[in-house]
Amino acid sequence: MPYQRVLLKLSGEALGDPQTGHGLDTDAVKRVAAQVAHVASLGVQVALVCGGGNILRGAQFSELGTNRASADYMGMLGTVINGVALSEAIEAAGAPTRLMTALEIREVAEPFVRRRALRHLERGRVVILGGGTGNPFFTTDTAAALRASELSCEVLLKATKVDGVYTADPKLDPSAERLPRLTYMQVLERGLKVMDGTAITLCMERGLRILVFDLFREGNIERAIRGENLGTLIQA
């Protein structure tokens, strides 16, 4: 395997209703869990960060009048709900897990401690990281870049609904072209909506590769880890 330790970033919508992206859809959770458990069975160390947009987006909720910091904490709790669902589903699919959170919720999960997370990975457990960074105003993309850096992951796998980064939205512009390779600076300069600027900058500073690929094609997580040519690779 080209990659031995990876961080998988999922959107909350990947676990939601296939039509709306809202709530938790049992079949969607099981499909993702089966792919993750299979990859873990191959001996790859997997850390996982999931967004909470299927439950609540702090930035959007704050537009209704809620204080932004409070709205972001609500979003962080949404990621913990998703983390519990993923933990149960991945274990049911045959892989041991540990849910760790940036917010301390000891009855639900372990608090995130870097050395403890590394020990879990080395023992073959899928480490699910909830609660974002634990701070408001930061996205779960930034949390993924931060945790991947802390845990010395070799690549950040950004799983999406499309098969890579395009010159425009392929759903709106049929002439949009997929970009198989990009540099961090090209993403920032072109304003490509891959991850937020803070996450891209952190990956650039750490030299952390980002692979953007289609989650919904069966087996793509394994293909990504095997280094097959798919999606868009972002690197120096």
Tab-separated table of N, CA and C in Angstrom, residues 16-178:
chain	number	residue	atom	x	y	z
A	16	GLY	N	-26.350	11.580	5.310
A	16	GLY	CA	-27.745	11.990	5.391
A	16	GLY	C	-28.617	11.394	4.303
A	17	ASP	N	-29.838	11.880	4.246
A	17	ASP	CA	-30.793	11.452	3.231
A	17	ASP	C	-30.211	11.685	1.841
A	18	PRO	N	-30.263	10.687	0.954
A	18	PRO	CA	-29.654	10.832	-0.378
A	18	PRO	C	-30.195	12.018	-1.174
A	19	GLN	N	-31.432	12.418	-0.922
A	19	GLN	CA	-32.037	13.521	-1.674
A	19	GLN	C	-31.714	14.879	-1.066
A	20	THR	N	-31.770	14.971	0.258
A	20	THR	CA	-31.621	16.277	0.919
A	20	THR	C	-30.289	16.449	1.644
A	21	GLY	N	-29.648	15.331	1.985
A	21	GLY	CA	-28.415	15.416	2.773
A	21	GLY	C	-28.665	15.665	4.243
A	22	HIS	N	-29.934	15.662	4.660
A	22	HIS	CA	-30.271	15.963	6.051
A	22	HIS	C	-30.447	14.691	6.880
A	23	GLY	N	-30.252	14.829	8.193
A	23	GLY	CA	-30.473	13.713	9.105
A	23	GLY	C	-29.447	12.608	8.931
A	24	LEU	N	-29.759	11.446	9.465
A	24	LEU	CA	-28.899	10.264	9.333
A	24	LEU	C	-29.664	9.179	8.597
A	25	ASP	N	-29.086	8.730	7.497
A	25	ASP	CA	-29.691	7.656	6.708
A	25	ASP	C	-28.938	6.361	7.017
A	26	THR	N	-29.653	5.365	7.521
A	26	THR	CA	-29.023	4.118	7.955
A	26	THR	C	-28.217	3.462	6.849
A	27	ASP	N	-28.767	3.400	5.650
A	27	ASP	CA	-28.061	2.756	4.540
A	27	ASP	C	-26.794	3.520	4.162
A	28	ALA	N	-26.869	4.851	4.170
A	28	ALA	CA	-25.700	5.661	3.832
A	28	ALA	C	-24.586	5.442	4.854
A	29	VAL	N	-24.946	5.416	6.118
A	29	VAL	CA	-23.943	5.194	7.172
A	29	VAL	C	-23.309	3.816	7.010
A	30	LYS	N	-24.129	2.812	6.726
A	30	LYS	CA	-23.610	1.450	6.563
A	30	LYS	C	-22.669	1.339	5.365
A	31	ARG	N	-23.000	2.020	4.261
A	31	ARG	CA	-22.141	1.959	3.069
A	31	ARG	C	-20.762	2.552	3.351
A	32	VAL	N	-20.749	3.696	4.004
A	32	VAL	CA	-19.463	4.316	4.342
A	32	VAL	C	-18.696	3.433	5.319
A	33	ALA	N	-19.394	2.926	6.335
A	33	ALA	CA	-18.748	2.101	7.361
A	33	ALA	C	-18.126	0.849	6.762
A	34	ALA	N	-18.814	0.221	5.808
A	34	ALA	CA	-18.297	-0.998	5.187
A	34	ALA	C	-16.986	-0.719	4.458
A	35	GLN	N	-16.916	0.426	3.738
A	35	GLN	CA	-15.681	0.768	3.028
A	35	GLN	C	-14.540	1.032	4.010
A	36	VAL	N	-14.840	1.754	5.078
A	36	VAL	CA	-13.800	2.075	6.068
A	36	VAL	C	-13.310	0.811	6.759
A	37	ALA	N	-14.237	-0.064	7.158
A	37	ALA	CA	-13.851	-1.301	7.831
A	37	ALA	C	-13.002	-2.183	6.919
A	38	HIS	N	-13.337	-2.214	5.638
A	38	HIS	CA	-12.564	-3.023	4.692
A	38	HIS	C	-11.137	-2.508	4.583
A	39	VAL	N	-10.982	-1.205	4.466
A	39	VAL	CA	-9.644	-0.613	4.363
A	39	VAL	C	-8.839	-0.898	5.634
A	40	ALA	N	-9.482	-0.784	6.787
A	40	ALA	CA	-8.792	-1.065	8.046
A	40	ALA	C	-8.340	-2.522	8.109
A	41	SER	N	-9.137	-3.434	7.517
A	41	SER	CA	-8.774	-4.860	7.531
A	41	SER	C	-7.537	-5.139	6.689
A	42	LEU	N	-7.184	-4.209	5.797
A	42	LEU	CA	-5.988	-4.363	4.956
A	42	LEU	C	-4.721	-3.926	5.678
A	43	GLY	N	-4.889	-3.425	6.909
A	43	GLY	CA	-3.730	-3.009	7.690
A	43	GLY	C	-3.424	-1.524	7.621
A	44	VAL	N	-4.290	-0.756	6.949
A	44	VAL	CA	-4.096	0.689	6.859
A	44	VAL	C	-4.631	1.346	8.131
A	45	GLN	N	-3.866	2.285	8.680
A	45	GLN	CA	-4.299	3.025	9.861
A	45	GLN	C	-5.176	4.185	9.401
A	46	VAL	N	-6.412	4.224	9.908
A	46	VAL	CA	-7.400	5.196	9.423
A	46	VAL	C	-7.881	6.089	10.563
A	47	ALA	N	-7.686	7.395	10.369
A	47	ALA	CA	-8.340	8.398	11.214
A	47	ALA	C	-9.439	9.028	10.377
A	48	LEU	N	-10.503	9.460	11.023
A	48	LEU	CA	-11.682	9.924	10.281
A	48	LEU	C	-12.250	11.177	10.937
A	49	VAL	N	-12.473	12.202	10.125
A	49	VAL	CA	-13.152	13.427	10.573
A	49	VAL	C	-14.407	13.583	9.740
A	50	CYS	N	-15.535	13.798	10.404
A	50	CYS	CA	-16.806	13.971	9.698
A	50	CYS	C	-17.384	15.341	10.031
A	51	GLY	N	-17.945	15.982	9.024
A	51	GLY	CA	-18.637	17.244	9.251
A	51	GLY	C	-19.976	17.011	9.928
A	52	GLY	N	-20.714	18.089	10.143
A	52	GLY	CA	-22.015	17.964	10.813
A	52	GLY	C	-23.138	18.641	10.050
A	53	GLY	N	-22.900	18.913	8.751
A	53	GLY	CA	-23.867	19.663	7.968
A	53	GLY	C	-25.203	18.981	7.786
A	54	ASN	N	-25.245	17.663	7.958
A	54	ASN	CA	-26.525	16.952	7.863
A	54	ASN	C	-27.425	17.253	9.057
A	55	ILE	N	-26.818	17.750	10.130
A	55	ILE	CA	-27.573	18.059	11.344
A	55	ILE	C	-27.716	19.573	11.521
A	56	LEU	N	-26.595	20.283	11.440
A	56	LEU	CA	-26.639	21.740	11.586
A	56	LEU	C	-25.320	22.339	11.137
A	57	ARG	N	-25.392	23.430	10.372
A	57	ARG	CA	-24.211	24.192	9.987
A	57	ARG	C	-24.167	25.466	10.813
A	58	GLY	N	-23.123	25.605	11.607
A	58	GLY	CA	-23.037	26.752	12.496
A	58	GLY	C	-23.098	28.076	11.768
A	59	ALA	N	-22.370	28.194	10.653
A	59	ALA	CA	-22.324	29.459	9.916
A	59	ALA	C	-23.711	29.841	9.409
A	60	GLN	N	-24.470	28.866	8.906
A	60	GLN	CA	-25.799	29.156	8.390
A	60	GLN	C	-26.773	29.452	9.522
A	61	PHE	N	-26.668	28.703	10.609
A	61	PHE	CA	-27.593	28.884	11.720
A	61	PHE	C	-27.411	30.254	12.356
A	62	SER	N	-26.164	30.749	12.377
A	62	SER	CA	-25.899	32.055	12.979
A	62	SER	C	-26.580	33.181	12.217
A	63	GLU	N	-26.875	32.949	10.916
A	63	GLU	CA	-27.543	33.968	10.114
A	63	GLU	C	-28.970	34.218	10.588
A	64	LEU	N	-29.509	33.287	11.366
A	64	LEU	CA	-30.870	33.443	11.890
A	64	LEU	C	-30.891	34.263	13.171
A	65	GLY	N	-29.708	34.680	13.639
A	65	GLY	CA	-29.648	35.523	14.826
A	65	GLY	C	-28.917	34.926	16.003
A	66	THR	N	-28.576	33.635	15.928
A	66	THR	CA	-27.821	32.998	17.007
A	66	THR	C	-26.381	33.493	16.985
A	67	ASN	N	-25.820	33.711	18.153
A	67	ASN	CA	-24.407	34.088	18.230
A	67	ASN	C	-23.556	33.074	17.485
A	68	ARG	N	-22.606	33.552	16.667
A	68	ARG	CA	-21.834	32.657	15.809
A	68	ARG	C	-21.091	31.601	16.619
A	69	ALA	N	-20.471	31.997	17.735
A	69	ALA	CA	-19.732	31.016	18.532
A	69	ALA	C	-20.664	29.922	19.045
A	70	SER	N	-21.836	30.322	19.534
A	70	SER	CA	-22.807	29.329	20.027
A	70	SER	C	-23.274	28.416	18.901
A	71	ALA	N	-23.523	28.998	17.733
A	71	ALA	CA	-23.963	28.201	16.584
A	71	ALA	C	-22.883	27.204	16.179
A	72	ASP	N	-21.622	27.619	16.227
A	72	ASP	CA	-20.530	26.706	15.877
A	72	ASP	C	-20.415	25.565	16.877
A	73	TYR	N	-20.615	25.853	18.158
A	73	TYR	CA	-20.584	24.767	19.148
A	73	TYR	C	-21.726	23.780	18.897
A	74	MET	N	-22.872	24.284	18.472
A	74	MET	CA	-23.980	23.392	18.118
A	74	MET	C	-23.567	22.489	16.953
A	75	GLY	N	-22.884	23.067	15.965
A	75	GLY	CA	-22.402	22.269	14.844
A	75	GLY	C	-21.406	21.214	15.284
A	76	MET	N	-20.544	21.566	16.245
A	76	MET	CA	-19.562	20.591	16.757
A	76	MET	C	-20.269	19.408	17.399
A	77	LEU	N	-21.348	19.676	18.121
A	77	LEU	CA	-22.104	18.577	18.729
A	77	LEU	C	-22.731	17.694	17.652
A	78	GLY	N	-23.107	18.304	16.529
A	78	GLY	CA	-23.611	17.512	15.401
A	78	GLY	C	-22.565	16.532	14.884
A	79	THR	N	-21.299	16.950	14.841
A	79	THR	CA	-20.244	16.034	14.382
A	79	THR	C	-20.058	14.881	15.360
A	80	VAL	N	-20.327	15.125	16.633
A	80	VAL	CA	-20.211	14.044	17.620
A	80	VAL	C	-21.324	13.020	17.405
A	81	ILE	N	-22.529	13.494	17.106
A	81	ILE	CA	-23.638	12.578	16.794
A	81	ILE	C	-23.253	11.693	15.608
A	82	ASN	N	-22.708	12.312	14.559
A	82	ASN	CA	-22.267	11.534	13.399
A	82	ASN	C	-21.160	10.554	13.785
A	83	GLY	N	-20.270	10.989	14.659
A	83	GLY	CA	-19.173	10.121	15.096
A	83	GLY	C	-19.660	8.887	15.827
A	84	VAL	N	-20.671	9.055	16.668
A	84	VAL	CA	-21.238	7.899	17.382
A	84	VAL	C	-21.859	6.933	16.380
A	85	ALA	N	-22.604	7.468	15.408
A	85	ALA	CA	-23.238	6.612	14.392
A	85	ALA	C	-22.185	5.848	13.596
A	86	LEU	N	-21.124	6.529	13.186
A	86	LEU	CA	-20.067	5.875	12.416
A	86	LEU	C	-19.342	4.826	13.245
A	87	SER	N	-19.078	5.147	14.499
A	87	SER	CA	-18.380	4.200	15.372
A	87	SER	C	-19.161	2.890	15.487
A	88	GLU	N	-20.457	3.004	15.729
A	88	GLU	CA	-21.288	1.810	15.861
A	88	GLU	C	-21.331	1.016	14.548
A	89	ALA	N	-21.473	1.732	13.433
A	89	ALA	CA	-21.594	1.054	12.141
A	89	ALA	C	-20.289	0.397	11.716
A	90	ILE	N	-19.169	1.062	11.960
A	90	ILE	CA	-17.862	0.488	11.584
A	90	ILE	C	-17.564	-0.749	12.431
A	91	GLU	N	-17.899	-0.691	13.708
A	91	GLU	CA	-17.692	-1.871	14.557
A	91	GLU	C	-18.600	-3.020	14.107
A	92	ALA	N	-19.826	-2.703	13.721
A	92	ALA	CA	-20.735	-3.742	13.224
A	92	ALA	C	-20.195	-4.360	11.936
A	93	ALA	N	-19.398	-3.576	11.185
A	93	ALA	CA	-18.809	-4.076	9.935
A	93	ALA	C	-17.501	-4.822	10.174
A	94	GLY	N	-17.066	-4.879	11.435
A	94	GLY	CA	-15.926	-5.734	11.767
A	94	GLY	C	-14.629	-5.071	12.140
A	95	ALA	N	-14.607	-3.740	12.261
A	95	ALA	CA	-13.363	-3.059	12.620
A	95	ALA	C	-13.520	-2.355	13.970
A	96	PRO	N	-12.528	-2.468	14.859
A	96	PRO	CA	-12.610	-1.770	16.144
A	96	PRO	C	-12.429	-0.266	15.948
A	97	THR	N	-13.079	0.519	16.789
A	97	THR	CA	-13.005	1.975	16.674
A	97	THR	C	-12.778	2.618	18.036
A	98	ARG	N	-12.375	3.869	17.978
A	98	ARG	CA	-12.369	4.732	19.151
A	98	ARG	C	-12.863	6.095	18.711
A	99	LEU	N	-13.857	6.626	19.410
A	99	LEU	CA	-14.352	7.971	19.157
A	99	LEU	C	-13.668	8.918	20.129
A	100	MET	N	-13.005	9.934	19.572
A	100	MET	CA	-12.307	10.929	20.386
A	100	MET	C	-12.835	12.308	19.992
A	101	THR	N	-13.015	13.172	20.971
A	101	THR	CA	-13.594	14.474	20.676
A	101	THR	C	-12.742	15.615	21.221
A	102	ALA	N	-12.799	16.742	20.502
A	102	ALA	CA	-12.115	17.946	20.957
A	102	ALA	C	-12.857	18.567	22.137
A	103	LEU	N	-14.173	18.360	22.187
A	103	LEU	CA	-14.976	18.779	23.332
A	103	LEU	C	-15.047	17.604	24.307
A	104	GLU	N	-14.946	17.883	25.581
A	104	GLU	CA	-14.914	16.792	26.557
A	104	GLU	C	-16.331	16.314	26.858
A	105	ILE	N	-16.625	15.094	26.409
A	105	ILE	CA	-17.925	14.455	26.664
A	105	ILE	C	-17.602	13.023	27.080
A	106	ARG	N	-17.106	12.844	28.270
A	106	ARG	CA	-16.516	11.565	28.692
A	106	ARG	C	-17.508	10.408	28.659
A	107	GLU	N	-18.792	10.705	28.833
A	107	GLU	CA	-19.771	9.614	28.800
A	107	GLU	C	-19.962	9.069	27.387
A	108	VAL	N	-19.522	9.821	26.389
A	108	VAL	CA	-19.748	9.451	24.994
A	108	VAL	C	-18.456	9.059	24.291
A	109	ALA	N	-17.364	9.762	24.600
A	109	ALA	CA	-16.124	9.569	23.849
A	109	ALA	C	-14.922	9.944	24.708
A	110	GLU	N	-13.752	9.494	24.252
A	110	GLU	CA	-12.510	9.900	24.905
A	110	GLU	C	-12.155	11.328	24.472
A	111	PRO	N	-11.566	12.109	25.372
A	111	PRO	CA	-11.032	13.399	24.917
A	111	PRO	C	-9.846	13.160	23.994
A	112	PHE	N	-9.679	14.031	22.985
A	112	PHE	CA	-8.572	13.852	22.048
A	112	PHE	C	-7.247	14.150	22.734
A	113	VAL	N	-6.391	13.130	22.743
A	113	VAL	CA	-5.000	13.264	23.207
A	113	VAL	C	-4.146	12.653	22.110
A	114	ARG	N	-3.215	13.419	21.589
A	114	ARG	CA	-2.468	12.989	20.412
A	114	ARG	C	-1.810	11.625	20.609
A	115	ARG	N	-1.097	11.432	21.687
A	115	ARG	CA	-0.375	10.172	21.890
A	115	ARG	C	-1.337	8.999	22.040
A	116	ARG	N	-2.464	9.247	22.669
A	116	ARG	CA	-3.450	8.167	22.814
A	116	ARG	C	-4.050	7.812	21.458
A	117	ALA	N	-4.313	8.831	20.646
A	117	ALA	CA	-4.849	8.577	19.297
A	117	ALA	C	-3.852	7.776	18.469
A	118	LEU	N	-2.572	8.130	18.559
A	118	LEU	CA	-1.547	7.383	17.824
A	118	LEU	C	-1.491	5.929	18.282
A	119	ARG	N	-1.635	5.704	19.563
A	119	ARG	CA	-1.613	4.336	20.082
A	119	ARG	C	-2.799	3.532	19.559
A	120	HIS	N	-3.970	4.166	19.495
A	120	HIS	CA	-5.138	3.486	18.934
A	120	HIS	C	-4.892	3.106	17.476
A	121	LEU	N	-4.333	4.032	16.703
A	121	LEU	CA	-4.050	3.756	15.292
A	121	LEU	C	-3.076	2.592	15.151
A	122	GLU	N	-2.033	2.601	15.960
A	122	GLU	CA	-1.020	1.548	15.881
A	122	GLU	C	-1.589	0.185	16.256
A	123	ARG	N	-2.658	0.173	17.044
A	123	ARG	CA	-3.295	-1.079	17.443
A	123	ARG	C	-4.419	-1.486	16.483
A	124	GLY	N	-4.527	-0.780	15.377
A	124	GLY	CA	-5.480	-1.177	14.352
A	124	GLY	C	-6.887	-0.667	14.528
A	125	ARG	N	-7.077	0.311	15.397
A	125	ARG	CA	-8.413	0.868	15.606
A	125	ARG	C	-8.644	2.054	14.680
A	126	VAL	N	-9.843	2.150	14.149
A	126	VAL	CA	-10.231	3.335	13.384
A	126	VAL	C	-10.524	4.442	14.390
A	127	VAL	N	-9.821	5.558	14.268
A	127	VAL	CA	-9.996	6.657	15.211
A	127	VAL	C	-10.903	7.707	14.582
A	128	ILE	N	-12.078	7.892	15.178
A	128	ILE	CA	-13.049	8.870	14.692
A	128	ILE	C	-12.913	10.121	15.545
A	129	LEU	N	-12.703	11.249	14.889
A	129	LEU	CA	-12.387	12.498	15.578
A	129	LEU	C	-13.558	13.464	15.451
A	130	GLY	N	-14.273	13.671	16.549
A	130	GLY	CA	-15.443	14.541	16.543
A	130	GLY	C	-15.163	15.874	17.218
A	131	GLY	N	-16.107	16.785	17.070
A	131	GLY	CA	-15.987	18.074	17.744
A	131	GLY	C	-15.129	19.097	17.035
A	132	GLY	N	-14.793	18.831	15.781
A	132	GLY	CA	-13.967	19.786	15.041
A	132	GLY	C	-12.638	20.055	15.725
A	133	THR	N	-12.236	21.323	15.724
A	133	THR	CA	-11.004	21.701	16.442
A	133	THR	C	-11.290	21.979	17.909
A	134	GLY	N	-12.581	22.051	18.261
A	134	GLY	CA	-12.948	22.428	19.625
A	134	GLY	C	-13.108	23.929	19.787
A	135	ASN	N	-12.930	24.659	18.671
A	135	ASN	CA	-13.018	26.120	18.712
A	135	ASN	C	-13.995	26.618	17.651
A	136	PRO	N	-14.770	27.674	17.974
A	136	PRO	CA	-15.663	28.238	16.963
A	136	PRO	C	-14.873	28.930	15.860
A	137	PHE	N	-15.535	29.177	14.746
A	137	PHE	CA	-14.985	29.891	13.588
A	137	PHE	C	-14.034	29.051	12.735
A	138	PHE	N	-13.845	27.779	13.083
A	138	PHE	CA	-13.006	26.899	12.275
A	138	PHE	C	-13.863	25.770	11.726
A	139	THR	N	-13.657	25.425	10.460
A	139	THR	CA	-14.449	24.379	9.815
A	139	THR	C	-13.897	22.990	10.147
A	140	THR	N	-14.683	21.981	9.801
A	140	THR	CA	-14.184	20.614	9.975
A	140	THR	C	-13.119	20.274	8.938
A	141	ASP	N	-13.059	21.027	7.826
A	141	ASP	CA	-11.931	20.867	6.897
A	141	ASP	C	-10.627	21.254	7.596
A	142	THR	N	-10.658	22.365	8.323
A	142	THR	CA	-9.473	22.780	9.071
A	142	THR	C	-9.154	21.762	10.161
A	143	ALA	N	-10.188	21.232	10.813
A	143	ALA	CA	-9.965	20.186	11.818
A	143	ALA	C	-9.285	18.978	11.197
A	144	ALA	N	-9.710	18.606	9.981
A	144	ALA	CA	-9.108	17.460	9.297
A	144	ALA	C	-7.632	17.721	8.998
A	145	ALA	N	-7.309	18.915	8.508
A	145	ALA	CA	-5.917	19.267	8.214
A	145	ALA	C	-5.086	19.277	9.492
A	146	LEU	N	-5.668	19.788	10.563
A	146	LEU	CA	-4.963	19.850	11.851
A	146	LEU	C	-4.687	18.453	12.394
A	147	ARG	N	-5.704	17.608	12.437
A	147	ARG	CA	-5.530	16.260	12.995
A	147	ARG	C	-4.608	15.409	12.113
A	148	ALA	N	-4.722	15.563	10.795
A	148	ALA	CA	-3.832	14.814	9.905
A	148	ALA	C	-2.382	15.204	10.152
A	149	SER	N	-2.146	16.473	10.414
A	149	SER	CA	-0.789	16.943	10.704
A	149	SER	C	-0.315	16.412	12.054
A	150	GLU	N	-1.175	16.489	13.056
A	150	GLU	CA	-0.807	16.019	14.393
A	150	GLU	C	-0.494	14.527	14.405
A	151	LEU	N	-1.236	13.770	13.614
A	151	LEU	CA	-1.101	12.310	13.630
A	151	LEU	C	-0.141	11.791	12.556
A	152	SER	N	0.553	12.704	11.888
A	152	SER	CA	1.557	12.335	10.865
A	152	SER	C	0.963	11.444	9.777
A	153	CYS	N	-0.247	11.809	9.333
A	153	CYS	CA	-0.865	11.063	8.238
A	153	CYS	C	-0.152	11.400	6.930
A	154	GLU	N	-0.154	10.447	6.013
A	154	GLU	CA	0.559	10.621	4.743
A	154	GLU	C	-0.279	11.339	3.693
A	155	VAL	N	-1.591	11.326	3.866
A	155	VAL	CA	-2.465	11.968	2.900
A	155	VAL	C	-3.791	12.293	3.584
A	156	LEU	N	-4.420	13.374	3.140
A	156	LEU	CA	-5.765	13.722	3.584
A	156	LEU	C	-6.711	13.362	2.445
A	157	LEU	N	-7.582	12.409	2.689
A	157	LEU	CA	-8.537	11.951	1.675
A	157	LEU	C	-9.845	12.711	1.848
A	158	LYS	N	-10.107	13.621	0.924
A	158	LYS	CA	-11.315	14.443	0.985
A	158	LYS	C	-12.384	13.791	0.122
A	159	ALA	N	-13.325	13.100	0.769
A	159	ALA	CA	-14.368	12.362	0.054
A	159	ALA	C	-15.545	13.287	-0.224
A	160	THR	N	-15.955	13.359	-1.503
A	160	THR	CA	-17.003	14.294	-1.904
A	160	THR	C	-18.054	13.603	-2.770
A	161	LYS	N	-18.961	14.405	-3.314
A	161	LYS	CA	-20.014	13.886	-4.191
A	161	LYS	C	-19.582	13.863	-5.653
A	162	VAL	N	-18.446	14.483	-5.970
A	162	VAL	CA	-17.958	14.517	-7.361
A	162	VAL	C	-16.575	13.886	-7.416
A	163	ASP	N	-16.147	13.537	-8.623
A	163	ASP	CA	-14.915	12.763	-8.785
A	163	ASP	C	-13.677	13.643	-8.944
A	164	GLY	N	-13.599	14.715	-8.173
A	164	GLY	CA	-12.415	15.564	-8.201
A	164	GLY	C	-12.769	17.033	-8.220
A	165	VAL	N	-11.766	17.858	-8.505
A	165	VAL	CA	-11.935	19.306	-8.564
A	165	VAL	C	-12.117	19.709	-10.027
A	166	TYR	N	-13.100	20.552	-10.286
A	166	TYR	CA	-13.408	20.981	-11.650
A	166	TYR	C	-13.175	22.485	-11.825
A	167	THR	N	-13.057	22.894	-13.067
A	167	THR	CA	-12.877	24.314	-13.378
A	167	THR	C	-14.126	25.116	-13.028
A	168	ALA	N	-15.262	24.467	-12.977
A	168	ALA	CA	-16.537	25.080	-12.589
A	168	ALA	C	-17.417	23.974	-12.032
A	169	ASP	N	-18.580	24.334	-11.542
A	169	ASP	CA	-19.503	23.332	-11.013
A	169	ASP	C	-20.002	22.466	-12.174
A	170	PRO	N	-19.639	21.175	-12.212
A	170	PRO	CA	-20.034	20.319	-13.348
A	170	PRO	C	-21.538	20.128	-13.461
A	171	LYS	N	-22.281	20.357	-12.379
A	171	LYS	CA	-23.734	20.217	-12.438
A	171	LYS	C	-24.373	21.412	-13.159
A	172	LEU	N	-23.682	22.563	-13.123
A	172	LEU	CA	-24.220	23.769	-13.731
A	172	LEU	C	-23.575	24.087	-15.076
A	173	ASP	N	-22.328	23.641	-15.244
A	173	ASP	CA	-21.585	23.960	-16.466
A	173	ASP	C	-21.094	22.665	-17.119
A	174	PRO	N	-21.759	22.226	-18.206
A	174	PRO	CA	-21.368	20.962	-18.852
A	174	PRO	C	-19.970	21.000	-19.467
A	175	SER	N	-19.420	22.195	-19.664
A	175	SER	CA	-18.076	22.305	-20.233
A	175	SER	C	-16.979	22.271	-19.167
A	176	ALA	N	-17.368	22.149	-17.894
A	176	ALA	CA	-16.380	22.111	-16.808
A	176	ALA	C	-15.461	20.910	-16.967
A	177	GLU	N	-14.184	21.112	-16.711
A	177	GLU	CA	-13.190	20.049	-16.859
A	177	GLU	C	-12.600	19.676	-15.503
A	178	ARG	N	-12.377	18.372	-15.333
A	178	ARG	CA	-11.737	17.911	-14.104
A	178	ARG	C	-10.242	18.207	-14.167
